[in-house]
mmCIF file with all atom_site columns, C-alpha atoms in Angstrom:
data_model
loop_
_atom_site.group_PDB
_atom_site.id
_atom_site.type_symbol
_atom_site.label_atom_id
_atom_site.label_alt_id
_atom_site.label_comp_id
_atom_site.label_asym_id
_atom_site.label_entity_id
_atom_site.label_seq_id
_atom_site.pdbx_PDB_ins_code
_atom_site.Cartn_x
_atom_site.Cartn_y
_atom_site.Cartn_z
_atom_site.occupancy
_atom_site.B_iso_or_equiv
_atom_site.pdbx_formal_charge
_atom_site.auth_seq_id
_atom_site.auth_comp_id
_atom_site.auth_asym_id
_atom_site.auth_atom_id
_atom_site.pdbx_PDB_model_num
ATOM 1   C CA . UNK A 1 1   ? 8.862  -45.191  10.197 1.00 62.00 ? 1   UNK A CA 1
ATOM 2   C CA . UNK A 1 2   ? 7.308  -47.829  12.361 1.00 59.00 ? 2   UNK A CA 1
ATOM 3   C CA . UNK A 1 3   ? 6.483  -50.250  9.205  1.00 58.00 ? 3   UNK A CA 1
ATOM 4   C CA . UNK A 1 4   ? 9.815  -49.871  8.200  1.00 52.00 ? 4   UNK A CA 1
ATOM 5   C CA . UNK A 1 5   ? 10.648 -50.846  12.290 1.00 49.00 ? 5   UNK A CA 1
ATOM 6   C CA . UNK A 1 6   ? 8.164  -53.696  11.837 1.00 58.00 ? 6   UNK A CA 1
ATOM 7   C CA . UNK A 1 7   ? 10.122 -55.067  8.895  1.00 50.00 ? 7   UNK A CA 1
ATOM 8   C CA . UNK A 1 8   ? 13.354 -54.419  10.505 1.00 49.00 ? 8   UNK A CA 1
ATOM 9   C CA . UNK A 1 9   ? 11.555 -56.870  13.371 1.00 48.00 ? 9   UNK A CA 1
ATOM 10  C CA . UNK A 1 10  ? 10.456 -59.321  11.379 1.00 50.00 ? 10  UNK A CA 1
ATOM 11  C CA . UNK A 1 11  ? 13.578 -59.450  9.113  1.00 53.00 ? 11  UNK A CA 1
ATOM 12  C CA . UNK A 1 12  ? 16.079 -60.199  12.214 1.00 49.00 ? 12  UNK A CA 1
ATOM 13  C CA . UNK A 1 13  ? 12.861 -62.302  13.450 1.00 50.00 ? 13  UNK A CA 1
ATOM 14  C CA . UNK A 1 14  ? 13.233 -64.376  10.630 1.00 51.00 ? 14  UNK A CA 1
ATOM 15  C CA . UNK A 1 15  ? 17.284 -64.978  10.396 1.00 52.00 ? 15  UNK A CA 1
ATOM 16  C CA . UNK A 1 16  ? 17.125 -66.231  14.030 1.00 52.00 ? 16  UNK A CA 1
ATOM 17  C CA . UNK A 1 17  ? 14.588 -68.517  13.433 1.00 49.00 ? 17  UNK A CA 1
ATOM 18  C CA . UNK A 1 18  ? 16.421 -70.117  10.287 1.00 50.00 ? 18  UNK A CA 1
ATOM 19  C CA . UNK A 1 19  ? 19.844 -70.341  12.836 1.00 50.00 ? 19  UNK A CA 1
ATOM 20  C CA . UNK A 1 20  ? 18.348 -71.953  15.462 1.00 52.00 ? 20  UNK A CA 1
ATOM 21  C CA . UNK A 1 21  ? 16.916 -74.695  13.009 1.00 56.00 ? 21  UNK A CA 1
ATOM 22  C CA . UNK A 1 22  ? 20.801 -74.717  11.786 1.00 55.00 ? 22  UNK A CA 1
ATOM 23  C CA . UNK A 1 23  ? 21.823 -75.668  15.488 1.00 53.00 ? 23  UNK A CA 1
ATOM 24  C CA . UNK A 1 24  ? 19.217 -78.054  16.085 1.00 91.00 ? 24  UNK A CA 1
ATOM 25  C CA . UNK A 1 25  ? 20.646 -79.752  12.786 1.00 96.00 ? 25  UNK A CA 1
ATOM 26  C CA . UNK A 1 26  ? 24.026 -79.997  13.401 1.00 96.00 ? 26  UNK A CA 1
ATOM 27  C CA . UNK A 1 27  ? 23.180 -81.219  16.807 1.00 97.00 ? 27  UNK A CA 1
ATOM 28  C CA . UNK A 1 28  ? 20.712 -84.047  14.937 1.00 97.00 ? 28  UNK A CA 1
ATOM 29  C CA . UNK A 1 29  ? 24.192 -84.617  12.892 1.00 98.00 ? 29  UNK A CA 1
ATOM 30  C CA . UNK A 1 30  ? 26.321 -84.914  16.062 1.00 98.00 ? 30  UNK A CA 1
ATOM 31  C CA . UNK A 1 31  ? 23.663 -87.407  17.253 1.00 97.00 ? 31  UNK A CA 1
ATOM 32  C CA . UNK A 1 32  ? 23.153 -89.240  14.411 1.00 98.00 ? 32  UNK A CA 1
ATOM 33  C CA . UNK A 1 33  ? 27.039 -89.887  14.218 1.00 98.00 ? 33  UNK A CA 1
ATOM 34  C CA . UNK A 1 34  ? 27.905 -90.606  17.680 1.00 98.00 ? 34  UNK A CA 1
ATOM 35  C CA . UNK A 1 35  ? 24.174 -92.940  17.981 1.00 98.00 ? 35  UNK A CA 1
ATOM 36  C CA . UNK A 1 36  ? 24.854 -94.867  14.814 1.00 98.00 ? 36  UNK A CA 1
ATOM 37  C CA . UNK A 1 37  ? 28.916 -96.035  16.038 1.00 97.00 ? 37  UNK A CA 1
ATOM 38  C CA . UNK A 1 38  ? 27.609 -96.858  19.974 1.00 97.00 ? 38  UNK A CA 1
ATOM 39  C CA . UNK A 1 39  ? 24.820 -98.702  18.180 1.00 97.00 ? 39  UNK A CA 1
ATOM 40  C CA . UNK A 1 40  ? 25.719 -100.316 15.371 1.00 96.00 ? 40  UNK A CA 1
ATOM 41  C CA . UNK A 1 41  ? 29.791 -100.569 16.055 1.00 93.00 ? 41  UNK A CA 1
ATOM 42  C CA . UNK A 1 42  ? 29.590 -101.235 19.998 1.00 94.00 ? 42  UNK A CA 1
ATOM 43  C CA . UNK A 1 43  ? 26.803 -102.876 20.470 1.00 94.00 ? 43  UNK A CA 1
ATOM 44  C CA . UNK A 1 44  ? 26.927 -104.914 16.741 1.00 93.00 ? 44  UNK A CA 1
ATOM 45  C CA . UNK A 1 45  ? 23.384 -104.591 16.347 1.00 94.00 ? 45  UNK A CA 1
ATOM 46  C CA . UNK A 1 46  ? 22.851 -104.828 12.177 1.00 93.00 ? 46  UNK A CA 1
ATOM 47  C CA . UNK A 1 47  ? 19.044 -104.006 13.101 1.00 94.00 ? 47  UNK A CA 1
ATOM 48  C CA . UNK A 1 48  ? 19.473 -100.779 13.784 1.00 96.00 ? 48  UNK A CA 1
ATOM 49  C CA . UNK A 1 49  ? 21.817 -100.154 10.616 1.00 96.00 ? 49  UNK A CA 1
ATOM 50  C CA . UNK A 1 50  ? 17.913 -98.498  8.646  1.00 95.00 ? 50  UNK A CA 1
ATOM 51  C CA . UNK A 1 51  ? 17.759 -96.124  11.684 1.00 97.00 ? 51  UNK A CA 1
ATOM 52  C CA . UNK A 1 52  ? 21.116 -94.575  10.727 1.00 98.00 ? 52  UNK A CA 1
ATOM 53  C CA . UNK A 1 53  ? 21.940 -95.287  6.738  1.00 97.00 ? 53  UNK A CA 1
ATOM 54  C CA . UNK A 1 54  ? 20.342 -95.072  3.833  1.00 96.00 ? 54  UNK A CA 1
ATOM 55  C CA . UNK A 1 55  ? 19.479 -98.255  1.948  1.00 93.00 ? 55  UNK A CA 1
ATOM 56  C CA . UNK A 1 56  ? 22.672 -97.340  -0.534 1.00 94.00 ? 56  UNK A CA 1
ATOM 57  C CA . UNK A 1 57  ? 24.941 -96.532  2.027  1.00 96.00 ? 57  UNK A CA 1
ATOM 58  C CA . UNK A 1 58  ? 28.580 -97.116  1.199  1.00 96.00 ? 58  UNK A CA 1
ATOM 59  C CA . UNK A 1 59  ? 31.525 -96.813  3.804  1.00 96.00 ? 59  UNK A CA 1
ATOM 60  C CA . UNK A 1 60  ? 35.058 -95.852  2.082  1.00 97.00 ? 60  UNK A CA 1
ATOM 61  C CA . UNK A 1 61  ? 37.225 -97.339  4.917  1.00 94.00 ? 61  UNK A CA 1
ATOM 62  C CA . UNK A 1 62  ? 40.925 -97.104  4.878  1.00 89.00 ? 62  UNK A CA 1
ATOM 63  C CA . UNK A 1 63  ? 41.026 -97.473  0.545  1.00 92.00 ? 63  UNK A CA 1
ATOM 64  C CA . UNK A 1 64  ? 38.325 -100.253 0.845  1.00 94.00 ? 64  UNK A CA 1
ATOM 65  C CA . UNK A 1 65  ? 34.975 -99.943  -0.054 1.00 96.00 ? 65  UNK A CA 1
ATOM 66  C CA . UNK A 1 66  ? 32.737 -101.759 2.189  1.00 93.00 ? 66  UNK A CA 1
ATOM 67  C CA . UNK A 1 67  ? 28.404 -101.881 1.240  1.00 88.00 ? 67  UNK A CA 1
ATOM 68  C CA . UNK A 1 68  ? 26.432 -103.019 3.823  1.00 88.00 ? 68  UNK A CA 1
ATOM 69  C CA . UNK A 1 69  ? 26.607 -107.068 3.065  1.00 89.00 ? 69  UNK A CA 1
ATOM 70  C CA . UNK A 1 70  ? 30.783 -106.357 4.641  1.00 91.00 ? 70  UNK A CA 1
ATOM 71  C CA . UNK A 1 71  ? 29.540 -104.599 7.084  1.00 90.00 ? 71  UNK A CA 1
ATOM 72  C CA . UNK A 1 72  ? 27.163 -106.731 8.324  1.00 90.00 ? 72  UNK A CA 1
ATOM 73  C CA . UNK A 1 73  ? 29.704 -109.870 8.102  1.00 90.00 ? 73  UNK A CA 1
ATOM 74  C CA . UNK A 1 74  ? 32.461 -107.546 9.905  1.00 87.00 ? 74  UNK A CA 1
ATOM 75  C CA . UNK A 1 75  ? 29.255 -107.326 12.734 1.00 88.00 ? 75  UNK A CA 1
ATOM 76  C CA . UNK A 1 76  ? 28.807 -110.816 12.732 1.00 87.00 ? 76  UNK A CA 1
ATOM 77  C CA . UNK A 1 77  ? 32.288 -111.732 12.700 1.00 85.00 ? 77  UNK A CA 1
ATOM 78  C CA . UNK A 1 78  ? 34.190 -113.464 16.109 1.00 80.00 ? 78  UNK A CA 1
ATOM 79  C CA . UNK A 1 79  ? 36.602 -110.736 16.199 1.00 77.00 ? 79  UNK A CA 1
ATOM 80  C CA . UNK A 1 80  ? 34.181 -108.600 17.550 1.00 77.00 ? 80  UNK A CA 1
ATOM 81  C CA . UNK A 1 81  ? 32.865 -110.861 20.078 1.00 81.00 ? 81  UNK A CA 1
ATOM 82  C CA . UNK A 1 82  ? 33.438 -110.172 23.470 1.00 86.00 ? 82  UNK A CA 1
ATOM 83  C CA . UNK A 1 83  ? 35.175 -107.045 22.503 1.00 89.00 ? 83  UNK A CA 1
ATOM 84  C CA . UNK A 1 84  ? 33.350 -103.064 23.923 1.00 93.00 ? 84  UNK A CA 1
ATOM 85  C CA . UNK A 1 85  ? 33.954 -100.312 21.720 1.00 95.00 ? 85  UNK A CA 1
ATOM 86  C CA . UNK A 1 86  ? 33.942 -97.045  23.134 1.00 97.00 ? 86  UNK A CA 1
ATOM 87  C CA . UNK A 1 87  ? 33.556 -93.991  20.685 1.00 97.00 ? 87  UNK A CA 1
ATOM 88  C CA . UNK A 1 88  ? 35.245 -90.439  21.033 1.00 97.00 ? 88  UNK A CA 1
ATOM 89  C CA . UNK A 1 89  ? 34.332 -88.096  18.319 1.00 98.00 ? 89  UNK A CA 1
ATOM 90  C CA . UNK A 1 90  ? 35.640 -84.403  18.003 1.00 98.00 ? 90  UNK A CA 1
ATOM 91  C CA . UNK A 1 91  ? 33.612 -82.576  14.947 1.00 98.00 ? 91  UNK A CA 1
ATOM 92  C CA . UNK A 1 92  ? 35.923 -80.208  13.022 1.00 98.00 ? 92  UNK A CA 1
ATOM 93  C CA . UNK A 1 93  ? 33.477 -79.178  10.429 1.00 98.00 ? 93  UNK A CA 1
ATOM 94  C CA . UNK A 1 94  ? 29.253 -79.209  9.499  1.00 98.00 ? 94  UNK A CA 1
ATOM 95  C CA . UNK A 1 95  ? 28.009 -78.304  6.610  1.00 98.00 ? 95  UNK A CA 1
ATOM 96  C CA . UNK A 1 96  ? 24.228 -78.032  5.804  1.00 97.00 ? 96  UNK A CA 1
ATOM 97  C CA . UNK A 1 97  ? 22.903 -77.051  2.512  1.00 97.00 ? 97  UNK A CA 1
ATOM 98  C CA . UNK A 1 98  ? 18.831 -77.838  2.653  1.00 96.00 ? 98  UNK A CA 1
ATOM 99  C CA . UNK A 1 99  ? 18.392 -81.857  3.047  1.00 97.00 ? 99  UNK A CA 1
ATOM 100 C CA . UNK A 1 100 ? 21.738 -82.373  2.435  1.00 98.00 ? 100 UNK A CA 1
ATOM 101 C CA . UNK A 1 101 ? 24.925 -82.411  5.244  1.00 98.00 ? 101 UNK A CA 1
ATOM 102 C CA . UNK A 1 102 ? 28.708 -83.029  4.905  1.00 98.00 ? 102 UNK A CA 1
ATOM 103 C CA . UNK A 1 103 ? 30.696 -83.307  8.625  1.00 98.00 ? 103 UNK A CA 1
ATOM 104 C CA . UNK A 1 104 ? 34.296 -84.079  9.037  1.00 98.00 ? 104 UNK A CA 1
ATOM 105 C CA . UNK A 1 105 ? 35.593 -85.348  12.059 1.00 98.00 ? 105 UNK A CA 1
ATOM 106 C CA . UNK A 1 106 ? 38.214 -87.391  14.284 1.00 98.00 ? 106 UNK A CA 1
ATOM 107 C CA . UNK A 1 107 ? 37.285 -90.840  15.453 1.00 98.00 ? 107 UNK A CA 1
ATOM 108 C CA . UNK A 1 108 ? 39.062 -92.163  18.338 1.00 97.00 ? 108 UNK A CA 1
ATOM 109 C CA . UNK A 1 109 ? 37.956 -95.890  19.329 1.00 96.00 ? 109 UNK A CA 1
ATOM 110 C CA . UNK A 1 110 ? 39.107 -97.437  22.508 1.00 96.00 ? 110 UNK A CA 1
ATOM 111 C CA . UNK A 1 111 ? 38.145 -101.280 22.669 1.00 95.00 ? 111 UNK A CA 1
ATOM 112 C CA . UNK A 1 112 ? 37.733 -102.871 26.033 1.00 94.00 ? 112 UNK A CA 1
ATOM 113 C CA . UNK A 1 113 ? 37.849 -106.863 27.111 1.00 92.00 ? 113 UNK A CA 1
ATOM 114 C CA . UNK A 1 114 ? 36.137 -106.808 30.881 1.00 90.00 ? 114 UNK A CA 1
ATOM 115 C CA . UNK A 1 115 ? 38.264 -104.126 32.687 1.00 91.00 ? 115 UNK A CA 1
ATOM 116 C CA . UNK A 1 116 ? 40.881 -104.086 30.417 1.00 94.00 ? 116 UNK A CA 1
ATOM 117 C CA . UNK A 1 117 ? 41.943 -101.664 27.380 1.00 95.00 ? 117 UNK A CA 1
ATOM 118 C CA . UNK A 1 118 ? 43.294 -103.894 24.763 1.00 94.00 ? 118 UNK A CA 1
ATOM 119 C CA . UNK A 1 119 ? 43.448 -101.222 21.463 1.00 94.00 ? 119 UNK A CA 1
ATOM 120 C CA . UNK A 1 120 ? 43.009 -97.909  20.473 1.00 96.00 ? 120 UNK A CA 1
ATOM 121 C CA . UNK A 1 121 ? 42.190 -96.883  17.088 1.00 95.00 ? 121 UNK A CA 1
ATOM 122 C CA . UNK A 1 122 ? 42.122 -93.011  14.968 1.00 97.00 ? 122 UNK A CA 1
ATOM 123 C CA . UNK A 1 123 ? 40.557 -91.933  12.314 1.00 97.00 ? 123 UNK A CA 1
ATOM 124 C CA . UNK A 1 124 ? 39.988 -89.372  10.414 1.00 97.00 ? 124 UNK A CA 1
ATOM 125 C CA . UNK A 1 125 ? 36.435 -89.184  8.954  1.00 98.00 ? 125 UNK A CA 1
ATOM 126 C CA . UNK A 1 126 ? 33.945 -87.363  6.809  1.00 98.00 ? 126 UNK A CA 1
ATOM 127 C CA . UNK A 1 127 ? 30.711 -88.112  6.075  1.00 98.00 ? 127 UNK A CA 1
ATOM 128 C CA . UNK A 1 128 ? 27.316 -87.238  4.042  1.00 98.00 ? 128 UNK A CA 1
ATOM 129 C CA . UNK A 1 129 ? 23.866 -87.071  5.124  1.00 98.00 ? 129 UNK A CA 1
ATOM 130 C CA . UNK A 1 130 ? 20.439 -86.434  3.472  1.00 98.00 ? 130 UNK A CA 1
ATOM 131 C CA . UNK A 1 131 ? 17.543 -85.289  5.692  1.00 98.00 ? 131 UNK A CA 1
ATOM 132 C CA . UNK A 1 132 ? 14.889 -87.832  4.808  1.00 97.00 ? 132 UNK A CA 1
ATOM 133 C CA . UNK A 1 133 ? 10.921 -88.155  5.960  1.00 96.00 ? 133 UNK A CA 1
ATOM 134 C CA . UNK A 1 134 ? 12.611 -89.869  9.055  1.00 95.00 ? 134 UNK A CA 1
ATOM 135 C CA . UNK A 1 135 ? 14.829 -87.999  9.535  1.00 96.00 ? 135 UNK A CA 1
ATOM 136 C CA . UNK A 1 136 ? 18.666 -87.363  8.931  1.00 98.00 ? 136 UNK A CA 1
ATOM 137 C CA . UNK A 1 137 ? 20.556 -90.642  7.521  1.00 98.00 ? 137 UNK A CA 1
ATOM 138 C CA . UNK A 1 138 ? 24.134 -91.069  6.921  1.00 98.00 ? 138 UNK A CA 1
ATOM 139 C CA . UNK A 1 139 ? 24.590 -92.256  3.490  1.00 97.00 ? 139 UNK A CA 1
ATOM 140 C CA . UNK A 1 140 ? 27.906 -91.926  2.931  1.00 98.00 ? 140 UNK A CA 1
ATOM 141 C CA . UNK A 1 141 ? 31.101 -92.396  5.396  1.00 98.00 ? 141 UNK A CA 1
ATOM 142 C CA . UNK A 1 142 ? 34.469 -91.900  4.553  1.00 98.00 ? 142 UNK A CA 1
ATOM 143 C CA . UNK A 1 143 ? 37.504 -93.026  7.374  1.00 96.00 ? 143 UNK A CA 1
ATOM 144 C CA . UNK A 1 144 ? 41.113 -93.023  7.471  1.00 95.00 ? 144 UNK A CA 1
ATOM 145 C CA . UNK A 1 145 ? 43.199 -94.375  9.672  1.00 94.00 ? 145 UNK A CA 1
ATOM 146 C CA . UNK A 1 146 ? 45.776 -91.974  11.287 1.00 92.00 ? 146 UNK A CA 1
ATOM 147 C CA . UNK A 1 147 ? 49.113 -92.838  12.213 1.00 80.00 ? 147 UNK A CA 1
ATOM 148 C CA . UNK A 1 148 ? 51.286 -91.259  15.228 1.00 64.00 ? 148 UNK A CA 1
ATOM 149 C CA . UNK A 1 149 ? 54.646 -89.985  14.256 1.00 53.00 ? 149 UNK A CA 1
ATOM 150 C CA . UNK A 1 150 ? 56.888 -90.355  16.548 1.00 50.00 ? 150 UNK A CA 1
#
């Protein structure tokens, strides 16, 4: 009786151990997501673009596909100069199988010139990550643009 309470122990041990590692990685995810947009996105910096994607990242954006030569134009580009992009993100779904992630999510982008709001932007977004030596990188990201219907 008290090895099989020992196993019992160690059994419910070990399934709390492997949840809490699930938690810390879909709060890594969360990060990762909401880091690499206030980074890269707001604050246009292209160096920081290895701390976030893989070297073959692709973005699918709105039936375009963008590598990371358009994305680091659209960063560079005078349209985003002088322009503050605040991110929103609401996680619907996170999926982790091993090194690998899938997360779906709305977007919502709110662009600022000094004090005042001059867009808004929604999308909604998946996206694919692979847990690497460094860490979790995105290395896929897929957005749509919604649409209100009024």
């Amino acid at each position: 009786m008290k090895k099989l309470l020992i196993y019992f122990v160690l059994f419910f041990y070990m399934i709390n151990t492997s949840r809490a590692q699930t938690v810390s990685d879909e709060e890594q995810l969360k990060t990762l997501v909401q880091n690499s947009f206030d980074d890269i996105l707001s604050e246009l910096d292209a160096e920081s673009i290895p701390e976030y994607f893989t070297d073959d990242f692709v973005l699918l954006e709105n039936g375009e596909v963008w590598d990371m030569m358009k994305l680091r134009r659209m960063l560079n580009s005078e349209t985003m100069k002088g322009v503050k992009r605040m991110n929103d993100f609401e996680f619907i779904q996170i999926t982790i199988h091993g090194d690998a992630a899938w997360l779906a999510y709305h977007n919502k982008a709110t662009f600022r010139k000094g004090d005042k709001i001059v867009g808004e932007m929604n999308w909604l977004e998946s996206a694919t990550a692979i847990k690497t030596k460094d860490g979790w990188r995105l290395d896929m990201l897929h957005s749509t643009r919604k649409t209100e219907v009024k």
